[in-house]
Coordinates of C-alpha atoms in Angstrom, one line a residue:
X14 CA 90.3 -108.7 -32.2
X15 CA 92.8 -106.1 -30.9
X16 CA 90.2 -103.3 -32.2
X17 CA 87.6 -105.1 -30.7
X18 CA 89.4 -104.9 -27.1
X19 CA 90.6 -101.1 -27.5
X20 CA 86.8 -100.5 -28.9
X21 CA 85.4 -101.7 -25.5
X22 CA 87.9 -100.5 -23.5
X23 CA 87.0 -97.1 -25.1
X24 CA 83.2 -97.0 -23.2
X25 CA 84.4 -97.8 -20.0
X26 CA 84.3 -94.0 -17.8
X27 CA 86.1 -94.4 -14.8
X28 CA 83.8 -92.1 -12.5
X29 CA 86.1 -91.0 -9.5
X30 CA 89.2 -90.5 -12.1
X31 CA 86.7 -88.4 -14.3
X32 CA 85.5 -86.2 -11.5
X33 CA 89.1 -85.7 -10.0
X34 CA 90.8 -84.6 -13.2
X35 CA 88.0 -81.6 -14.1
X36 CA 87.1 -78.6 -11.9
X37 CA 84.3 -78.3 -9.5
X38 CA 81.7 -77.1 -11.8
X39 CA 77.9 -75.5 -11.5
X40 CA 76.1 -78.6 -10.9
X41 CA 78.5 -80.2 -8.1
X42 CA 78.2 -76.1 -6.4
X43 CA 74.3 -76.5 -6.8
X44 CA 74.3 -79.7 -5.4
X45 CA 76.5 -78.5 -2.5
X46 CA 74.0 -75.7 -1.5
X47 CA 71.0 -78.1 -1.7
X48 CA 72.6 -80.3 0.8
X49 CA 73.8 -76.9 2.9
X50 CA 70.0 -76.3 3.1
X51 CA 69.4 -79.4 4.6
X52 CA 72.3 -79.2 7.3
X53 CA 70.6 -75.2 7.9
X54 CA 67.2 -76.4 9.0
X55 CA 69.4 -79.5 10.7
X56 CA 71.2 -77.5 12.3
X57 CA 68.5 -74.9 13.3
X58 CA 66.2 -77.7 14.9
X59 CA 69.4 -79.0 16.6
X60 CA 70.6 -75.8 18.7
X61 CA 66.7 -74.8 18.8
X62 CA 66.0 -76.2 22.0
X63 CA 69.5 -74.9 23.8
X64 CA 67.9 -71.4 22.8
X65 CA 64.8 -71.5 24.1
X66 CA 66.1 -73.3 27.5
X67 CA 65.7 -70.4 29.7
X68 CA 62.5 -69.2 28.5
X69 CA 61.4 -73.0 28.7
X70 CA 62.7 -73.8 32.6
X71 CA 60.8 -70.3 33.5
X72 CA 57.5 -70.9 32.5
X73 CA 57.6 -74.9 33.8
X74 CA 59.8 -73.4 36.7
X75 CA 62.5 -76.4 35.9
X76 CA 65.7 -76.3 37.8
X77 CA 68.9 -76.0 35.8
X78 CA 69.9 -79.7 36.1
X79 CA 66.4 -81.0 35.1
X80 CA 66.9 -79.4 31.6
X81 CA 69.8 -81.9 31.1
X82 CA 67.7 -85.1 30.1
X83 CA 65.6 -82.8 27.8
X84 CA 69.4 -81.5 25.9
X85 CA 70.4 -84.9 26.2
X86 CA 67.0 -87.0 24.9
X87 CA 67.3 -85.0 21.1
X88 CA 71.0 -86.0 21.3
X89 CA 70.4 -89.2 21.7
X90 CA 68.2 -89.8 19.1
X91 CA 71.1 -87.7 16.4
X92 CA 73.2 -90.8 17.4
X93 CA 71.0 -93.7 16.8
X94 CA 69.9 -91.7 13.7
X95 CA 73.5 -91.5 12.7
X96 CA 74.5 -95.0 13.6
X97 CA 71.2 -96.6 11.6
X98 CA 70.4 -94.3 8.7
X99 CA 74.2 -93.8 7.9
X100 CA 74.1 -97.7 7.5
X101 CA 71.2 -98.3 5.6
X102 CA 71.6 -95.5 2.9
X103 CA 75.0 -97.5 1.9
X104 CA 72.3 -100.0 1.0
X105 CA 69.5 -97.9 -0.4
X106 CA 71.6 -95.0 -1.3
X107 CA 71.8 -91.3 -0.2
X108 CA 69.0 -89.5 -1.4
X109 CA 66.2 -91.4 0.2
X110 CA 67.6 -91.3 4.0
X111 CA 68.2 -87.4 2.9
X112 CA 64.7 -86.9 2.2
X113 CA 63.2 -89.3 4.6
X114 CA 65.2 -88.0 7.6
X115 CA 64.0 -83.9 6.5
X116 CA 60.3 -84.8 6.6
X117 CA 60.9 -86.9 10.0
X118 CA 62.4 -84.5 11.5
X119 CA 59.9 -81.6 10.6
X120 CA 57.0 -83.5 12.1
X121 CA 59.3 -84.3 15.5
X122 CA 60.1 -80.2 15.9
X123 CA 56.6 -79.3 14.9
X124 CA 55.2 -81.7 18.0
X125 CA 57.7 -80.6 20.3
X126 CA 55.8 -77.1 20.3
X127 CA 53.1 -79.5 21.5
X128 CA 54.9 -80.5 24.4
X129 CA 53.0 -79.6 27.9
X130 CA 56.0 -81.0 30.4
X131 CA 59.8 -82.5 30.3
X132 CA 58.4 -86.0 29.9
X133 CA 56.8 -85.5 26.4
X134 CA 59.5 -82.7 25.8
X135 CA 61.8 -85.5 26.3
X136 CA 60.1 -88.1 23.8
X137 CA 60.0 -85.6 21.2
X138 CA 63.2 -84.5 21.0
X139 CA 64.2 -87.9 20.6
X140 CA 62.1 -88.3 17.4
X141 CA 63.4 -85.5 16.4
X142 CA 66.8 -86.4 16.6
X143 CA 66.2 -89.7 14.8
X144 CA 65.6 -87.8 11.6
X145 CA 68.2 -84.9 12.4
X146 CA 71.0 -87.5 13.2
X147 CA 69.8 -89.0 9.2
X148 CA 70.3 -86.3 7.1
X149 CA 73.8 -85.0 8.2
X150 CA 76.2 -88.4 7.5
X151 CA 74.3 -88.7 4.3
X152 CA 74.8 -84.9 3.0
X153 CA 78.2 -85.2 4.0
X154 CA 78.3 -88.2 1.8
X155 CA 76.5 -87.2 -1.3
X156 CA 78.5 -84.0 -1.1
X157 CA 81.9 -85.9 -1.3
X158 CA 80.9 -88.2 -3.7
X159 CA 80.3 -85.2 -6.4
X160 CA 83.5 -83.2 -5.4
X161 CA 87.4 -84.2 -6.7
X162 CA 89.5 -85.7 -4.3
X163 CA 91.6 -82.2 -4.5
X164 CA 88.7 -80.4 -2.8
X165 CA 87.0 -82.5 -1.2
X166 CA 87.0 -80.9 2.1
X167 CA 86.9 -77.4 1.0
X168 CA 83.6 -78.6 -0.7
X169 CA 82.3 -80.7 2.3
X170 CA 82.9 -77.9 4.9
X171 CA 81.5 -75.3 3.3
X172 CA 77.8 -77.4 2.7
X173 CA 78.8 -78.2 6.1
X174 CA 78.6 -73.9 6.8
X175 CA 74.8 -74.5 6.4
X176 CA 74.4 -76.0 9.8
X177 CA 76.4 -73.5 11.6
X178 CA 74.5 -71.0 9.7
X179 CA 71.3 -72.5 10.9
X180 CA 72.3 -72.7 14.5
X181 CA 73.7 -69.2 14.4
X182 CA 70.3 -67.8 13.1
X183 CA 68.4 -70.3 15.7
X184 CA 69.6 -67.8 18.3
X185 CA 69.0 -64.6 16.1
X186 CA 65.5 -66.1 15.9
X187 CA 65.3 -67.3 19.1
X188 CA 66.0 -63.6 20.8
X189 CA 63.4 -61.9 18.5
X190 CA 60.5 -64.5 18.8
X191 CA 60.5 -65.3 22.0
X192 CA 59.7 -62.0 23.5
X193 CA 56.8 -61.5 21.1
X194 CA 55.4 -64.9 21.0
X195 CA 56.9 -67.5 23.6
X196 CA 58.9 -69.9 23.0
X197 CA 57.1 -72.4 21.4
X198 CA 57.1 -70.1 18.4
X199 CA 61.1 -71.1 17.4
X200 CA 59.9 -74.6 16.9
X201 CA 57.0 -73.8 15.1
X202 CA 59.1 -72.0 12.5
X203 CA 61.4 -75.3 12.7
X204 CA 58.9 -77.7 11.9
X205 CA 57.7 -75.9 8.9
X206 CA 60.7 -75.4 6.9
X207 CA 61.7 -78.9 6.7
X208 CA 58.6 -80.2 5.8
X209 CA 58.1 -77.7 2.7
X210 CA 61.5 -78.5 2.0
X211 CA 61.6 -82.6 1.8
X212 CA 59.1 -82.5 -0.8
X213 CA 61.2 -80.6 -2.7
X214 CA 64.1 -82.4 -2.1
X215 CA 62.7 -85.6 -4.0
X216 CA 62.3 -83.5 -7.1
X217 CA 66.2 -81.8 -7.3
X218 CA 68.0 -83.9 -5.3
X219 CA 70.4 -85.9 -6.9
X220 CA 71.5 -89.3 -6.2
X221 CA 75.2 -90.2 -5.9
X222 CA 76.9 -90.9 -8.6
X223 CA 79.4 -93.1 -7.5
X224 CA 76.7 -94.9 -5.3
X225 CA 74.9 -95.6 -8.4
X226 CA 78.0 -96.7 -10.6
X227 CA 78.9 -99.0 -7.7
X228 CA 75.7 -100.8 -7.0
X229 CA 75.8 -101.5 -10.9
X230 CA 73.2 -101.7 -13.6
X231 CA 72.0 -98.0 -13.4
X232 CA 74.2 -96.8 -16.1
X233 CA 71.8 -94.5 -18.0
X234 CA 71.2 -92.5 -15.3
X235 CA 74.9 -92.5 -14.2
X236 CA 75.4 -91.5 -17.6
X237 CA 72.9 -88.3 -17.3
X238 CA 74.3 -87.6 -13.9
X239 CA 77.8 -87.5 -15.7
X240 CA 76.8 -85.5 -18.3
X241 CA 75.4 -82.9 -15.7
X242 CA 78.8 -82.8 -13.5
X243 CA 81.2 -82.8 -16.5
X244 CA 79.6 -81.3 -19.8
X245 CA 82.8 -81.6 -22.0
X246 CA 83.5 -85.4 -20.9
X247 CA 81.8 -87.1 -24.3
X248 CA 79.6 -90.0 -23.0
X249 CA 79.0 -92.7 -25.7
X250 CA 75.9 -94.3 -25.9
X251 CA 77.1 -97.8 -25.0
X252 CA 79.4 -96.4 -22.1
X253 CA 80.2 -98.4 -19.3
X254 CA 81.1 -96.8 -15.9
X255 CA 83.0 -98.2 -13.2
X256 CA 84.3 -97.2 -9.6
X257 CA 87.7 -99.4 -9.1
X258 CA 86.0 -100.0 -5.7
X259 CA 84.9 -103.5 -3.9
X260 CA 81.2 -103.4 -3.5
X261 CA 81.8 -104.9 0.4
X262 CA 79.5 -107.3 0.9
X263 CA 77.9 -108.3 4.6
X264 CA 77.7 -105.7 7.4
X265 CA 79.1 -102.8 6.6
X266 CA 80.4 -101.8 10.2
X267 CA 82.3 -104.7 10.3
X268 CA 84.2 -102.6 7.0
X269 CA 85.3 -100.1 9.0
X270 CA 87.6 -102.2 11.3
X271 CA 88.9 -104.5 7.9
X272 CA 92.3 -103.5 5.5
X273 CA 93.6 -102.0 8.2
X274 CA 91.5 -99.3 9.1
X275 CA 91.0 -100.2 12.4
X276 CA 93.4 -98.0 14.2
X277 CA 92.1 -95.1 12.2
X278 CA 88.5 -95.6 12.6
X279 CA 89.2 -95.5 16.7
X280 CA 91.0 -92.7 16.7
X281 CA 88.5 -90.8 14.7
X282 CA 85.8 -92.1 17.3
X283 CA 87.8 -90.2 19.7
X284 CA 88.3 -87.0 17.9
X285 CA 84.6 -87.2 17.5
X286 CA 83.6 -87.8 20.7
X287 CA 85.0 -85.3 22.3
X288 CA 84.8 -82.7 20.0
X289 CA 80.9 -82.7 20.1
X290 CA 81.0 -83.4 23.9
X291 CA 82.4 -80.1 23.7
X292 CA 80.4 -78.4 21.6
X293 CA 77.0 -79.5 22.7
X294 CA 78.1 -78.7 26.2
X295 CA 79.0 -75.3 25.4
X296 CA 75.6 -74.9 22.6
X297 CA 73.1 -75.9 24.9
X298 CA 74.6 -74.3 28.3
X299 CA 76.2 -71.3 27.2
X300 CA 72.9 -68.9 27.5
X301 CA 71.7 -70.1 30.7
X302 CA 75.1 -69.8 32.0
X303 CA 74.9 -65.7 30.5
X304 CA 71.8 -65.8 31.8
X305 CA 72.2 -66.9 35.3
X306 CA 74.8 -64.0 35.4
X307 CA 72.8 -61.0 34.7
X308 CA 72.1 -61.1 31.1
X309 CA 68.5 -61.0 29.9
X310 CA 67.4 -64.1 27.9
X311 CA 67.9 -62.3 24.4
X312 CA 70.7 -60.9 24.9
X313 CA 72.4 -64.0 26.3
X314 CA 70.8 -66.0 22.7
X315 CA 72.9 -63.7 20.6
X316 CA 76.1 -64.1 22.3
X317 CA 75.3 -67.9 22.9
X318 CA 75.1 -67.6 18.6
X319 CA 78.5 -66.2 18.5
X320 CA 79.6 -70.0 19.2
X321 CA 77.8 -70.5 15.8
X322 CA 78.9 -67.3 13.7
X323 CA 82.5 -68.3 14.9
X324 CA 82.2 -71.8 12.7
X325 CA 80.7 -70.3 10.0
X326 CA 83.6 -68.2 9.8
X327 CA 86.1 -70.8 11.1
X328 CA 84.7 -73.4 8.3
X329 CA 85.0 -71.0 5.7
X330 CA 88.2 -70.3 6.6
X331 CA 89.8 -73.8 7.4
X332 CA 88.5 -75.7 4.4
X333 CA 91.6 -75.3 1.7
X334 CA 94.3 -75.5 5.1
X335 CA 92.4 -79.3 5.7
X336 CA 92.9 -79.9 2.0
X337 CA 96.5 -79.0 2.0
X338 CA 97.3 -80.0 5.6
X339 CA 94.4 -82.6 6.8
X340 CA 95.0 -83.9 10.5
X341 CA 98.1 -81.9 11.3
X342 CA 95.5 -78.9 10.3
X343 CA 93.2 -80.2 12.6
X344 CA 95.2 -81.3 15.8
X345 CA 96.6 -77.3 15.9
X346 CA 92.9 -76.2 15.4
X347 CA 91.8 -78.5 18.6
X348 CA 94.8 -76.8 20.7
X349 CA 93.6 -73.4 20.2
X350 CA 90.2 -74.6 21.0
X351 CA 91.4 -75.6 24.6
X352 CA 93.1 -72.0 25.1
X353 CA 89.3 -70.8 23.7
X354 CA 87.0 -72.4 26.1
X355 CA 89.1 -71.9 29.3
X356 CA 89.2 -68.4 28.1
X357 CA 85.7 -68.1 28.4
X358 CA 85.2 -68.5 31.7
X359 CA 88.0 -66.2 32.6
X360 CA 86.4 -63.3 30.9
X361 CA 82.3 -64.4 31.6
X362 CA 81.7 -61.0 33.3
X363 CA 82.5 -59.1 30.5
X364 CA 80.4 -59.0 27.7
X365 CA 82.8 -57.5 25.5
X366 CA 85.5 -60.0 26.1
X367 CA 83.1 -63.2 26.4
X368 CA 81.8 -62.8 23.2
X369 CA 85.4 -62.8 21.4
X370 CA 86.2 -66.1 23.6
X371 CA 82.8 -67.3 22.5
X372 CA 83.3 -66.8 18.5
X373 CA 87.2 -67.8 19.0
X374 CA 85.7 -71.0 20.4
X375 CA 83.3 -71.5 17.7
X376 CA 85.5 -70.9 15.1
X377 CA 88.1 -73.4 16.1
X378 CA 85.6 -76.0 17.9
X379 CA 83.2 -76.4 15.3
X380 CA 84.9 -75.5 12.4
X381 CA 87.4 -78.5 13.7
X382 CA 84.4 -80.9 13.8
X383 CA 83.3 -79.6 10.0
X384 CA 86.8 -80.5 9.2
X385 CA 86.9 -83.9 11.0
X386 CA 83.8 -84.7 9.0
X387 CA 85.2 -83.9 5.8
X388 CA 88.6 -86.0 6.3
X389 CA 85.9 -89.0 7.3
X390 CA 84.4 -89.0 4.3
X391 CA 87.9 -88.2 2.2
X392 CA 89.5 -91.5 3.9
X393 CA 86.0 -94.0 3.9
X394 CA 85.7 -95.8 0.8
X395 CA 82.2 -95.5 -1.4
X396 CA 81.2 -98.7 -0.1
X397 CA 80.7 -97.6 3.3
X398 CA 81.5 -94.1 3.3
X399 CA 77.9 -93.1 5.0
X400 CA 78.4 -96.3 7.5
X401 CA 81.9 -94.6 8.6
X402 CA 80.4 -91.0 8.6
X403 CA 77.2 -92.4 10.2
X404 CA 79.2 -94.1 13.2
X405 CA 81.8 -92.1 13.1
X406 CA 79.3 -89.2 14.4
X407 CA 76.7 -91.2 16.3
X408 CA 80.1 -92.1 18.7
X409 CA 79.9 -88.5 18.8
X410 CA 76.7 -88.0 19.7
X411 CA 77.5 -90.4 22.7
X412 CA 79.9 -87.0 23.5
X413 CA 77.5 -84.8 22.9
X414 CA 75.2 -87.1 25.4
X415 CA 77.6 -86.8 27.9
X416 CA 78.6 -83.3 27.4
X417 CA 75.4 -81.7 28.8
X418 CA 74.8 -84.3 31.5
X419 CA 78.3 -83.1 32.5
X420 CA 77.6 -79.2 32.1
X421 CA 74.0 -79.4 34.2
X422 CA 75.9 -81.6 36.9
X423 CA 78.5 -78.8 37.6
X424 CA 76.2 -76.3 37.5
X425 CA 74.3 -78.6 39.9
X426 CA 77.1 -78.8 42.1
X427 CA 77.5 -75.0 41.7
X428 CA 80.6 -75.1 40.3
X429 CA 82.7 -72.1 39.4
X430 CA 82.2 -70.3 35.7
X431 CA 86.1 -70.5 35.5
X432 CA 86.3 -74.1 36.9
X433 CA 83.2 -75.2 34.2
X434 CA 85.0 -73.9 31.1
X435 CA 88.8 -75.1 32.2
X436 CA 86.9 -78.1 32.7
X437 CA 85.7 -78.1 29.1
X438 CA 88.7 -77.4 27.6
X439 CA 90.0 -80.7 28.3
X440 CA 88.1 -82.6 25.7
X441 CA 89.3 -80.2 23.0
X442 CA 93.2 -81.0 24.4
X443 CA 92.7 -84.9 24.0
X444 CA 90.7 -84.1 20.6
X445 CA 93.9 -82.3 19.4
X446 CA 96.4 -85.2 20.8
X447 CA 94.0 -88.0 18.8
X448 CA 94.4 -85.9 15.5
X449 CA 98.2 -85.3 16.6
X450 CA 98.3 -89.4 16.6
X451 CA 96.0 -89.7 12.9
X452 CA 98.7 -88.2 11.2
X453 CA 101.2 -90.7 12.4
X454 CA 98.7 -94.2 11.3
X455 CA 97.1 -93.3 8.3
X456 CA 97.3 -90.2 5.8
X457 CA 93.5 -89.4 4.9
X458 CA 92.4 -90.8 1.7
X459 CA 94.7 -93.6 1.8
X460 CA 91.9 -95.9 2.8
X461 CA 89.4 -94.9 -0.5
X462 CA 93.1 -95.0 -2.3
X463 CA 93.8 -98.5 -0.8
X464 CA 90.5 -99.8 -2.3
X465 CA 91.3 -98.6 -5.6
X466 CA 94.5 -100.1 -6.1

């Protein structure tokens, strides 16, 4: 009987503890740059329109303000994207929102180029934004869900490099096709990518494992995914695999507030908000701002990108201080971001000195965001890990709503360049003071941990 017992308890893999205890390996790094390309052309088709703005309000002869709604319409849409998709893949599971919200999205930016005024300018960004806001809670998911707990942000945040990468190069793009073939030719280029790349998606893209060893009975191809992450784990044939994880029945959002989470979940909501009501207003208003002070509309574009370049290098750069430091990290990151935005305003007739404040804002506000999703994911358990990311960034996108409603009002207003940006450093300041507080409730992880004990 006893050898009976030890015999079963022999072919049961505990998947998380199995992953955590080996290195990160070629098929979790392949993974990672599958889902990186999915957050480039997400994050190309996202900063897209802020590029071709000024080209855009030329040609329809739209005041600065009436570009607002138009910013605001594709944001809107990234939040109920977020919000519903994020929900439903912890039902269906990653890879079909993934591939879903690529192809959905490549058919919105592709009939944007269609658009002959702001009113069906501002209907298809929305589509668009439906599918863009799908993709990104659910690569950050998948992503997670193949990494150890050790590295877990390093991994997320540097997939996560793929959208700042595509934003960046949106303005490189931007500045060299506009000129040559108007502006319409930057979402032409968007729509495309996306829509050769979903197709391909179905074929390498894996599901999640963890996803799949929760949901139960799917343990042959948690078994082959297993075998593909960690090639020296011996797999028996009659294995059994288990995540000591709840399933969480009923509605998942109601998850986020149970076992104490409560506090936490709130406090990421703020961090998120603001942090993307800062970004988005600085993404979408930085070139017209460059542009209304003398700089021609490509050369604003590039320094616009700098915001960009600066979280590629910031995310890079910040992933293994997250993993060591997490929220104390990313409260210090969110107080230099302050510092960088108001500098921007106080050196906007330099070009020189703009674009350092420009890529020192990038590097701390975005790379601070990449770093606030990957300690989402770390502290959400499997269960409703792309409900938490989901939410967690469509209360952001409410921010990043807001953010240029804010920026096009001021400007409205005609508001000083040195008033605008002190003005948008004060987001990043209560960003930095809601991380302060998240290191005081909750360490990250300890929820996932929590739900394993």
């Amino acid at each position: 009987m006893d050898l009976d017992v030890r015999a079963r308890a022999a072919a049961v893999i505990d998947v998380p503890e199995t992953i955590d205890r080996l290195p990160v390996g070629p098929f979790q790094i392949r993974v990672l740059l599958i889902c990186a390309a999915v957050l480039f052309v997400d994050g190309f088709d996202t900063q897209a329109i802020g590029y071709v703005a000024p080209a855009l309000a030329q040609e329809w002869k739209l005041t600065r303000g009436a570009l607002g709604p138009v910013f605001s319409a594709g944001l809107f849409g990234l939040m109920i994207g977020a919000m519903l998709f994020g929900t439903i893949a912890d039902r269906i599971g990653r890879k079909r929102i993934i591939v879903l919200s690529t192809a959905a999205f490549g058919v919105g930016t592709l009939l944007t180029m269609l658009a002959q005024d702001a009113t069906w300018l501002i209907a298809f960004r929305f589509l668009t934004g439906l599918g863009l806001g799908g993709a990104m809670p659910n690569a950050v998911a998948l992503t997670s869900e193949l990494s150890p707990h050790r590295r877990r942000a390093t991994m997320v945040m540097t997939m996560f490099a793929g959208f700042s990468i595509g934003a960046a190069l949106g303005g490189l793009l931007a500045a060299a096709l506009i000129p040559a073939f108007g502006w319409r030719s930057v979402f032409l280029v968007g729509g495309l990518v996306p829509l050769v790349l979903a197709p391909i998606l179905g074929v390498v893209l894996p599901e999640s494992i963890r996803y799949l060893t929760l949901v139960g009975g799917r343990d042959r191809e948690v078994a082959a995914l297993l075998r593909r992450v960690a090639p020296t784990v011996e797999v028996a044939p009659d294995a059994h695999f288990v995540v000591r994880e709840p399933k969480l029945p009923g509605l998942p959002l109601a998850h986020l507030f149970a076992e104490h989470r409560g506090r936490v979940t709130l406090l990421l909501w703020v961090v998120f908000f603001m942090s993307l009501l800062d970004l988005y207003l600085l993404s979408n208003w930085l070139p017209t701002v460059l542009n209304d002070l003398g700089t021609s509309v490509s050369v604003a574009a590039v320094i616009g990108a700098m915001l960009q370049v600066g979280g590629v290098v910031g995310t890079f750069t910040l992933g293994r201080v997250i993993d060591r430091f997490s929220f104390q990290a990313l409260a210090i990151v969110y107080f230099c971001a302050a510092l960088a935005v108001a500098a921007i305003g106080f050196t906007s007739h330099s070009t020189g000195f703009v674009t350092v404040a420009i890529f020192a804002a990038g590097f701390c506000i975005v790379g601070g965001q990449i770093a606030a999703n990957a300690l989402t994911a770390t502290y959400y358990p499997t269960a409703i890990r792309s409900t938490g990311m989901g939410w967690a960034l469509g209360i952001g996108r409410i921010g990043s709503i807001v953010g240029p409603l804010v920026g096009g009002a001021m400007l409205a207003a005609k508001v000083g360049v040195d008033m605008l940006f002190a003005a948008a450093a004060i987001p990043a300041l209560i960003a930095a003071v809601a991380a302060a507080a998240l290191v005081r409730v909750t360490p990250p992880g300890e929820g996932e941990r929590r739900q394993r004990s």
